PDB file of C-alpha atoms in Angstrom:
ATOM      1  CA  GLU A 270     119.278 113.904 101.934  1.00 96.00           C
ATOM      2  CA  VAL A 271     117.034 110.919 102.495  1.00 97.00           C
ATOM      3  CA  GLN A 272     114.580 110.365  99.659  1.00 98.00           C
ATOM      4  CA  LEU A 273     111.834 107.783  99.411  1.00 98.00           C
ATOM      5  CA  VAL A 274     109.788 107.706  96.215  1.00 98.00           C
ATOM      6  CA  GLU A 275     106.778 105.409  95.904  1.00 98.00           C
ATOM      7  CA  SER A 276     105.271 104.172  92.646  1.00 98.00           C
ATOM      8  CA  GLY A 277     102.842 101.571  91.408  1.00 98.00           C
ATOM      9  CA  GLY A 278      99.573 102.818  92.825  1.00 97.00           C
ATOM     10  CA  GLY A 279      96.367 103.049  90.846  1.00 98.00           C
ATOM     11  CA  LEU A 280      92.839 101.789  90.428  1.00 98.00           C
ATOM     12  CA  VAL A 281      92.232  98.066  90.842  1.00 98.00           C
ATOM     13  CA  GLN A 282      89.099  95.960  91.099  1.00 98.00           C
ATOM     14  CA  PRO A 283      88.199  94.102  94.280  1.00 98.00           C
ATOM     15  CA  GLY A 284      90.060  90.820  94.361  1.00 98.00           C
ATOM     16  CA  GLY A 285      92.826  92.178  92.175  1.00 98.00           C
ATOM     17  CA  SER A 286      96.525  92.662  92.781  1.00 98.00           C
ATOM     18  CA  LEU A 287      98.960  95.536  92.774  1.00 98.00           C
ATOM     19  CA  ARG A 288     102.661  95.911  93.520  1.00 98.00           C
ATOM     20  CA  LEU A 289     104.013  99.049  95.111  1.00 98.00           C
ATOM     21  CA  SER A 290     107.650 100.049  94.884  1.00 98.00           C
ATOM     22  CA  CYS A 291     109.727 102.490  96.886  1.00 98.00           C
ATOM     23  CA  ALA A 292     113.046 103.791  95.591  1.00 98.00           C
ATOM     24  CA  ALA A 293     115.372 104.888  98.363  1.00 98.00           C
ATOM     25  CA  SER A 294     118.365 107.185  98.165  1.00 98.00           C
ATOM     26  CA  GLY A 295     120.525 109.394 100.340  1.00 98.00           C
ATOM     27  CA  PHE A 296     121.261 106.786 103.003  1.00 97.00           C
ATOM     28  CA  THR A 297     122.585 103.246 103.446  1.00 97.00           C
ATOM     29  CA  PHE A 298     119.387 101.387 102.605  1.00 98.00           C
ATOM     30  CA  SER A 299     120.657  98.006 103.738  1.00 97.00           C
ATOM     31  CA  SER A 300     121.229  99.316 107.273  1.00 96.00           C
ATOM     32  CA  HIS A 301     117.612 100.138 108.011  1.00 97.00           C
ATOM     33  CA  TRP A 302     114.387  98.348 108.731  1.00 97.00           C
ATOM     34  CA  MET A 303     111.757  99.642 106.300  1.00 98.00           C
ATOM     35  CA  SER A 304     107.995  99.835 106.499  1.00 98.00           C
ATOM     36  CA  TRP A 305     104.726 100.623 104.765  1.00 98.00           C
ATOM     37  CA  VAL A 306     102.124 102.815 106.443  1.00 98.00           C
ATOM     38  CA  ARG A 307      98.738 103.604 104.913  1.00 98.00           C
ATOM     39  CA  GLN A 308      96.133 106.281 105.294  1.00 98.00           C
ATOM     40  CA  ALA A 309      92.581 105.833 104.083  1.00 98.00           C
ATOM     41  CA  PRO A 310      90.960 108.983 102.636  1.00 97.00           C
ATOM     42  CA  GLY A 311      90.244 111.420 105.442  1.00 96.00           C
ATOM     43  CA  LYS A 312      91.388 108.933 108.086  1.00 98.00           C
ATOM     44  CA  GLY A 313      94.360 108.361 110.345  1.00 98.00           C
ATOM     45  CA  LEU A 314      97.598 106.452 109.949  1.00 98.00           C
ATOM     46  CA  GLU A 315      97.812 102.668 110.010  1.00 98.00           C
ATOM     47  CA  TRP A 316     101.035 100.679 110.043  1.00 98.00           C
ATOM     48  CA  VAL A 317     100.861  97.875 107.459  1.00 98.00           C
ATOM     49  CA  ALA A 318     104.150  95.975 107.360  1.00 98.00           C
ATOM     50  CA  LYS A 319     107.836  96.144 108.206  1.00 98.00           C
ATOM     51  CA  ILE A 320     110.946  94.266 107.145  1.00 98.00           C
ATOM     52  CA  THR A 321     114.375  93.752 108.667  1.00 97.00           C
ATOM     53  CA  GLN A 322     117.586  95.043 107.088  1.00 96.00           C
ATOM     54  CA  ASP A 323     118.365  91.757 105.315  1.00 96.00           C
ATOM     55  CA  GLY A 324     114.751  90.918 104.487  1.00 97.00           C
ATOM     56  CA  GLY A 325     114.774  87.857 106.711  1.00 96.00           C
ATOM     57  CA  GLY A 326     112.126  89.156 109.100  1.00 96.00           C
ATOM     58  CA  LYS A 327     108.708  90.375 107.978  1.00 98.00           C
ATOM     59  CA  TYR A 328     105.839  91.570 110.127  1.00 98.00           C
ATOM     60  CA  TYR A 329     102.274  92.548 109.217  1.00 98.00           C
ATOM     61  CA  VAL A 330      99.159  94.061 110.693  1.00 98.00           C
ATOM     62  CA  ASP A 331      96.526  91.345 111.095  1.00 98.00           C
ATOM     63  CA  SER A 332      94.193  92.812 108.459  1.00 98.00           C
ATOM     64  CA  VAL A 333      96.687  92.191 105.631  1.00 98.00           C
ATOM     65  CA  LYS A 334      98.311  88.930 106.742  1.00 98.00           C
ATOM     66  CA  GLY A 335      98.151  86.328 104.010  1.00 98.00           C
ATOM     67  CA  ARG A 336      97.275  88.934 101.362  1.00 98.00           C
ATOM     68  CA  PHE A 337     100.207  91.385 101.387  1.00 98.00           C
ATOM     69  CA  THR A 338     103.914  90.603 101.124  1.00 98.00           C
ATOM     70  CA  ILE A 339     106.689  93.044 101.924  1.00 98.00           C
ATOM     71  CA  SER A 340     110.099  92.541 100.339  1.00 98.00           C
ATOM     72  CA  ARG A 341     113.248  94.435  99.504  1.00 98.00           C
ATOM     73  CA  ASP A 342     116.166  94.440  97.086  1.00 98.00           C
ATOM     74  CA  ASN A 343     119.170  95.956  98.841  1.00 98.00           C
ATOM     75  CA  ALA A 344     121.246  95.880  95.647  1.00 98.00           C
ATOM     76  CA  LYS A 345     118.694  98.196  94.046  1.00 98.00           C
ATOM     77  CA  ASN A 346     117.823 100.209  97.165  1.00 98.00           C
ATOM     78  CA  SER A 347     114.199  99.273  96.723  1.00 98.00           C
ATOM     79  CA  LEU A 348     111.276  98.280  98.918  1.00 98.00           C
ATOM     80  CA  PHE A 349     108.160  96.529  97.648  1.00 98.00           C
ATOM     81  CA  LEU A 350     104.638  95.702  98.756  1.00 98.00           C
ATOM     82  CA  GLN A 351     102.814  92.983  96.836  1.00 98.00           C
ATOM     83  CA  MET A 352      99.101  93.348  97.498  1.00 98.00           C
ATOM     84  CA  ASN A 353      96.761  90.496  96.546  1.00 98.00           C
ATOM     85  CA  SER A 354      93.049  89.872  97.106  1.00 98.00           C
ATOM     86  CA  LEU A 355      92.505  93.588  97.447  1.00 98.00           C
ATOM     87  CA  ARG A 356      89.386  94.862  99.199  1.00 98.00           C
ATOM     88  CA  ALA A 357      87.619  98.196  99.199  1.00 98.00           C
ATOM     89  CA  GLU A 358      88.935  98.828 102.710  1.00 98.00           C
ATOM     90  CA  ASP A 359      92.515  98.687 101.370  1.00 98.00           C
ATOM     91  CA  THR A 360      91.889 101.964  99.554  1.00 98.00           C
ATOM     92  CA  ALA A 361      94.457 104.389 100.929  1.00 98.00           C
ATOM     93  CA  VAL A 362      97.591 106.366 100.329  1.00 98.00           C
ATOM     94  CA  TYR A 363     100.484 104.005 101.000  1.00 98.00           C
ATOM     95  CA  TYR A 364     103.621 105.552 102.430  1.00 98.00           C
ATOM     96  CA  CYS A 365     107.065 104.044 102.374  1.00 98.00           C
ATOM     97  CA  ALA A 366     108.791 104.924 105.638  1.00 98.00           C
ATOM     98  CA  ARG A 367     112.182 104.319 107.199  1.00 98.00           C
ATOM     99  CA  LEU A 368     112.479 102.939 110.705  1.00 96.00           C
ATOM    100  CA  LEU A 369     115.420 104.278 112.627  1.00 89.00           C
ATOM    101  CA  SER A 370     116.597 100.921 113.930  1.00 86.00           C
ATOM    102  CA  SER A 371     115.410  97.616 115.317  1.00 85.00           C
ATOM    103  CA  GLY A 372     115.265  99.070 118.804  1.00 85.00           C
ATOM    104  CA  SER A 373     113.879 102.448 117.778  1.00 89.00           C
ATOM    105  CA  GLN A 374     110.935 101.730 115.553  1.00 95.00           C
ATOM    106  CA  TYR A 375     109.674 105.180 114.897  1.00 97.00           C
ATOM    107  CA  PHE A 376     109.433 106.517 111.364  1.00 98.00           C
ATOM    108  CA  ASP A 377     112.098 109.122 110.752  1.00 97.00           C
ATOM    109  CA  SER A 378     111.640 109.560 106.996  1.00 98.00           C
ATOM    110  CA  TRP A 379     108.583 109.222 104.765  1.00 98.00           C
ATOM    111  CA  GLY A 380     107.864 109.184 101.057  1.00 98.00           C
ATOM    112  CA  GLN A 381     105.147 111.294  99.464  1.00 98.00           C
ATOM    113  CA  GLY A 382     102.819 108.334  99.159  1.00 98.00           C
ATOM    114  CA  SER A 383     101.105 106.335  96.421  1.00 98.00           C
ATOM    115  CA  LEU A 384      97.318 106.171  96.144  1.00 98.00           C
ATOM    116  CA  VAL A 385      95.701 102.766  95.818  1.00 98.00           C
ATOM    117  CA  THR A 386      91.994 102.724  94.979  1.00 98.00           C
ATOM    118  CA  VAL A 387      90.099  99.457  95.124  1.00 98.00           C
ATOM    119  CA  SER A 388      86.790  99.817  93.342  1.00 97.00           C
ATOM    120  CA  SER A 389      84.700  98.208  90.650  1.00 96.00           C
TER     121      SER A 389
ATOM    122  CA  ASP B 284      97.828  95.156 120.632  1.00 97.00           C
ATOM    123  CA  ILE B 285      98.465  98.517 122.276  1.00 98.00           C
ATOM    124  CA  VAL B 286      95.595 100.901 121.594  1.00 98.00           C
ATOM    125  CA  MET B 287      96.440 104.594 121.432  1.00 98.00           C
ATOM    126  CA  THR B 288      93.885 107.278 122.177  1.00 98.00           C
ATOM    127  CA  GLN B 289      94.199 111.048 121.819  1.00 98.00           C
ATOM    128  CA  SER B 290      92.273 113.994 123.154  1.00 97.00           C
ATOM    129  CA  PRO B 291      90.837 116.263 122.068  1.00 98.00           C
ATOM    130  CA  ASP B 292      89.875 115.283 118.531  1.00 98.00           C
ATOM    131  CA  SER B 293      90.456 118.876 117.499  1.00 98.00           C
ATOM    132  CA  LEU B 294      91.308 122.196 119.061  1.00 97.00           C
ATOM    133  CA  ALA B 295      91.381 125.809 117.972  1.00 98.00           C
ATOM    134  CA  VAL B 296      94.031 128.020 119.520  1.00 97.00           C
ATOM    135  CA  SER B 297      94.866 131.684 119.016  1.00 98.00           C
ATOM    136  CA  LEU B 298      98.181 132.582 117.436  1.00 98.00           C
ATOM    137  CA  GLY B 299     100.864 132.760 120.104  1.00 98.00           C
ATOM    138  CA  GLU B 300      98.867 130.704 122.571  1.00 98.00           C
ATOM    139  CA  ARG B 301      99.576 127.212 123.900  1.00 98.00           C
ATOM    140  CA  ALA B 302      98.170 124.047 122.358  1.00 98.00           C
ATOM    141  CA  THR B 303      98.119 120.830 124.379  1.00 98.00           C
ATOM    142  CA  ILE B 304      97.341 117.332 123.138  1.00 98.00           C
ATOM    143  CA  ASN B 305      96.948 114.243 125.285  1.00 98.00           C
ATOM    144  CA  CYS B 306      97.868 110.735 124.247  1.00 98.00           C
ATOM    145  CA  LYS B 307      97.127 107.608 126.240  1.00 98.00           C
ATOM    146  CA  SER B 308      98.259 104.040 125.627  1.00 98.00           C
ATOM    147  CA  SER B 309      96.276 100.978 126.710  1.00 98.00           C
ATOM    148  CA  GLN B 310      99.385  99.583 128.374  1.00 98.00           C
ATOM    149  CA  SER B 311     102.660 101.053 129.479  1.00 98.00           C
ATOM    150  CA  VAL B 312     105.206 101.862 126.791  1.00 98.00           C
ATOM    151  CA  LEU B 313     107.970 102.413 129.333  1.00 98.00           C
ATOM    152  CA  HIS B 314     110.667  99.795 128.879  1.00 96.00           C
ATOM    153  CA  SER B 315     112.196  98.765 132.192  1.00 94.00           C
ATOM    154  CA  SER B 316     115.513  97.750 130.618  1.00 94.00           C
ATOM    155  CA  ASN B 317     116.434 101.287 129.559  1.00 95.00           C
ATOM    156  CA  ASN B 318     113.794 103.455 131.295  1.00 96.00           C
ATOM    157  CA  LYS B 319     112.698 104.860 127.950  1.00 97.00           C
ATOM    158  CA  ASN B 320     109.171 105.544 126.767  1.00 98.00           C
ATOM    159  CA  TYR B 321     108.624 104.159 123.281  1.00 98.00           C
ATOM    160  CA  LEU B 322     106.419 107.004 122.097  1.00 98.00           C
ATOM    161  CA  ALA B 323     106.737 109.336 119.105  1.00 98.00           C
ATOM    162  CA  TRP B 324     104.811 112.342 117.816  1.00 98.00           C
ATOM    163  CA  TYR B 325     104.234 113.309 114.198  1.00 98.00           C
ATOM    164  CA  GLN B 326     102.856 116.336 112.392  1.00 98.00           C
ATOM    165  CA  GLN B 327     100.899 115.969 109.167  1.00 98.00           C
ATOM    166  CA  LYS B 328      99.979 119.016 107.133  1.00 98.00           C
ATOM    167  CA  PRO B 329      97.302 118.782 104.430  1.00 95.00           C
ATOM    168  CA  GLY B 330      98.504 116.940 101.342  1.00 95.00           C
ATOM    169  CA  GLN B 331     101.830 116.038 102.920  1.00 98.00           C
ATOM    170  CA  PRO B 332     103.291 112.918 104.512  1.00 98.00           C
ATOM    171  CA  PRO B 333     103.738 112.860 108.274  1.00 98.00           C
ATOM    172  CA  LYS B 334     106.851 114.412 109.759  1.00 98.00           C
ATOM    173  CA  LEU B 335     108.600 113.121 112.862  1.00 98.00           C
ATOM    174  CA  LEU B 336     108.730 115.728 115.633  1.00 98.00           C
ATOM    175  CA  ILE B 337     109.407 113.900 118.894  1.00 98.00           C
ATOM    176  CA  TYR B 338     110.689 110.451 119.852  1.00 98.00           C
ATOM    177  CA  TRP B 339     111.402 108.737 123.179  1.00 98.00           C
ATOM    178  CA  ALA B 340     108.391 110.794 124.333  1.00 98.00           C
ATOM    179  CA  SER B 341     110.405 113.989 124.782  1.00 98.00           C
ATOM    180  CA  THR B 342     113.392 114.110 122.402  1.00 98.00           C
ATOM    181  CA  ARG B 343     112.999 116.595 119.594  1.00 98.00           C
ATOM    182  CA  GLU B 344     114.046 115.508 116.131  1.00 97.00           C
ATOM    183  CA  SER B 345     116.867 117.550 114.631  1.00 97.00           C
ATOM    184  CA  GLY B 346     115.604 120.805 113.167  1.00 97.00           C
ATOM    185  CA  VAL B 347     112.283 120.804 115.003  1.00 98.00           C
ATOM    186  CA  PRO B 348     111.571 124.180 116.659  1.00 98.00           C
ATOM    187  CA  ASP B 349     111.752 124.209 120.436  1.00 97.00           C
ATOM    188  CA  ARG B 350     108.153 125.415 120.724  1.00 98.00           C
ATOM    189  CA  PHE B 351     107.262 121.742 120.219  1.00 98.00           C
ATOM    190  CA  SER B 352     107.730 119.534 123.268  1.00 98.00           C
ATOM    191  CA  GLY B 353     106.641 116.203 124.649  1.00 98.00           C
ATOM    192  CA  SER B 354     106.339 114.837 128.144  1.00 98.00           C
ATOM    193  CA  GLY B 355     104.831 111.989 130.119  1.00 98.00           C
ATOM    194  CA  SER B 356     105.643 108.431 131.012  1.00 98.00           C
ATOM    195  CA  GLY B 357     104.075 104.993 131.166  1.00 98.00           C
ATOM    196  CA  THR B 358     100.634 105.354 129.655  1.00 98.00           C
ATOM    197  CA  ASP B 359      99.992 109.107 129.677  1.00 98.00           C
ATOM    198  CA  PHE B 360     101.696 111.607 127.430  1.00 98.00           C
ATOM    199  CA  ILE B 361     101.357 115.258 126.527  1.00 98.00           C
ATOM    200  CA  PHE B 362     102.391 117.120 123.384  1.00 98.00           C
ATOM    201  CA  THR B 363     102.649 120.896 123.620  1.00 98.00           C
ATOM    202  CA  ILE B 364     103.071 123.714 121.174  1.00 98.00           C
ATOM    203  CA  SER B 365     104.107 126.561 123.458  1.00 98.00           C
ATOM    204  CA  SER B 366     103.282 129.411 121.094  1.00 98.00           C
ATOM    205  CA  LEU B 367     101.150 128.452 118.126  1.00 98.00           C
ATOM    206  CA  GLN B 368     102.283 129.699 114.732  1.00 98.00           C
ATOM    207  CA  ALA B 369     100.231 129.747 111.537  1.00 98.00           C
ATOM    208  CA  GLU B 370     102.420 127.049 110.013  1.00 98.00           C
ATOM    209  CA  ASP B 371     101.574 124.664 112.873  1.00 98.00           C
ATOM    210  CA  VAL B 372      98.072 124.041 111.530  1.00 98.00           C
ATOM    211  CA  ALA B 373      98.096 120.282 111.048  1.00 98.00           C
ATOM    212  CA  VAL B 374      96.987 116.958 112.425  1.00 98.00           C
ATOM    213  CA  TYR B 375      99.213 115.534 115.151  1.00 98.00           C
ATOM    214  CA  TYR B 376      99.586 111.820 115.832  1.00 98.00           C
ATOM    215  CA  CYS B 377     101.206 109.868 118.632  1.00 98.00           C
ATOM    216  CA  GLN B 378     102.658 106.420 117.913  1.00 98.00           C
ATOM    217  CA  GLN B 379     103.901 103.664 120.176  1.00 98.00           C
ATOM    218  CA  TYR B 380     106.866 101.530 119.149  1.00 98.00           C
ATOM    219  CA  TYR B 381     107.030  99.428 122.301  1.00 97.00           C
ATOM    220  CA  SER B 382     105.560  96.427 120.530  1.00 97.00           C
ATOM    221  CA  THR B 383     104.332  95.126 117.180  1.00 97.00           C
ATOM    222  CA  PRO B 384     101.902  95.981 115.709  1.00 98.00           C
ATOM    223  CA  LEU B 385     103.096  99.559 115.709  1.00 98.00           C
ATOM    224  CA  THR B 386     100.053 101.677 116.441  1.00 98.00           C
ATOM    225  CA  PHE B 387      99.057 105.307 116.063  1.00 98.00           C
ATOM    226  CA  GLY B 388      96.588 107.467 117.882  1.00 98.00           C
ATOM    227  CA  PRO B 389      93.597 108.715 115.860  1.00 98.00           C
ATOM    228  CA  GLY B 390      95.072 112.192 115.491  1.00 98.00           C
ATOM    229  CA  THR B 391      94.292 115.661 116.804  1.00 98.00           C
ATOM    230  CA  LYS B 392      93.558 118.478 114.408  1.00 98.00           C
ATOM    231  CA  VAL B 393      95.017 121.841 115.432  1.00 98.00           C
ATOM    232  CA  GLU B 394      93.521 124.984 113.930  1.00 98.00           C
ATOM    233  CA  ILE B 395      93.785 128.734 114.447  1.00 98.00           C
ATOM    234  CA  LYS B 396      91.060 130.393 116.482  1.00 97.00           C
TER     235      LYS B 396
END
């Protein structure tokens, strides 16, 4: 069974940093693109970033470019999101999600999410 | 960027009745190389992560009941629950994966009348 478990969320002040982690199990992690999707309180879904199987390709939504960095450690079956220069509008539940493949970029498995609150 | 819109924003349907959601993309998500529509549908129940229901616009994910179906091509898509059950109360999202950035529709809330 595919499992994705996020951690690292919490309360941070505007301008601060936070690092999210996602522990993956139940599948061959190194064979899949991975992604982060967020959902602001009471709002819809927004794709944030995605990364290729080997970590060599990284893609971001414009609103986080230059502030967020996605990375992975295939030896540890882990996905990360380093978030810097956080803003109030980054407040959201952040989901770790698996993309089926490079040519089929829909999200076939999701974690339970990690809440990030940016507030003073 | 491909902008996704959905209608209605919400709908209330009686148990056993049909629920229909429309999704429209700002440009075609039909890929000419394989004649596939790069469109997925998700269900999100309160307090839960989204769940994949449909991909390639009309292919049901394994284990998804056949009362859920998707249709359409190009820029216009329809998601249908043929006979609404109590457990189908949720928000439903469409998502295009034709191009980056991956984008979602704003969601449609389905409730029981």
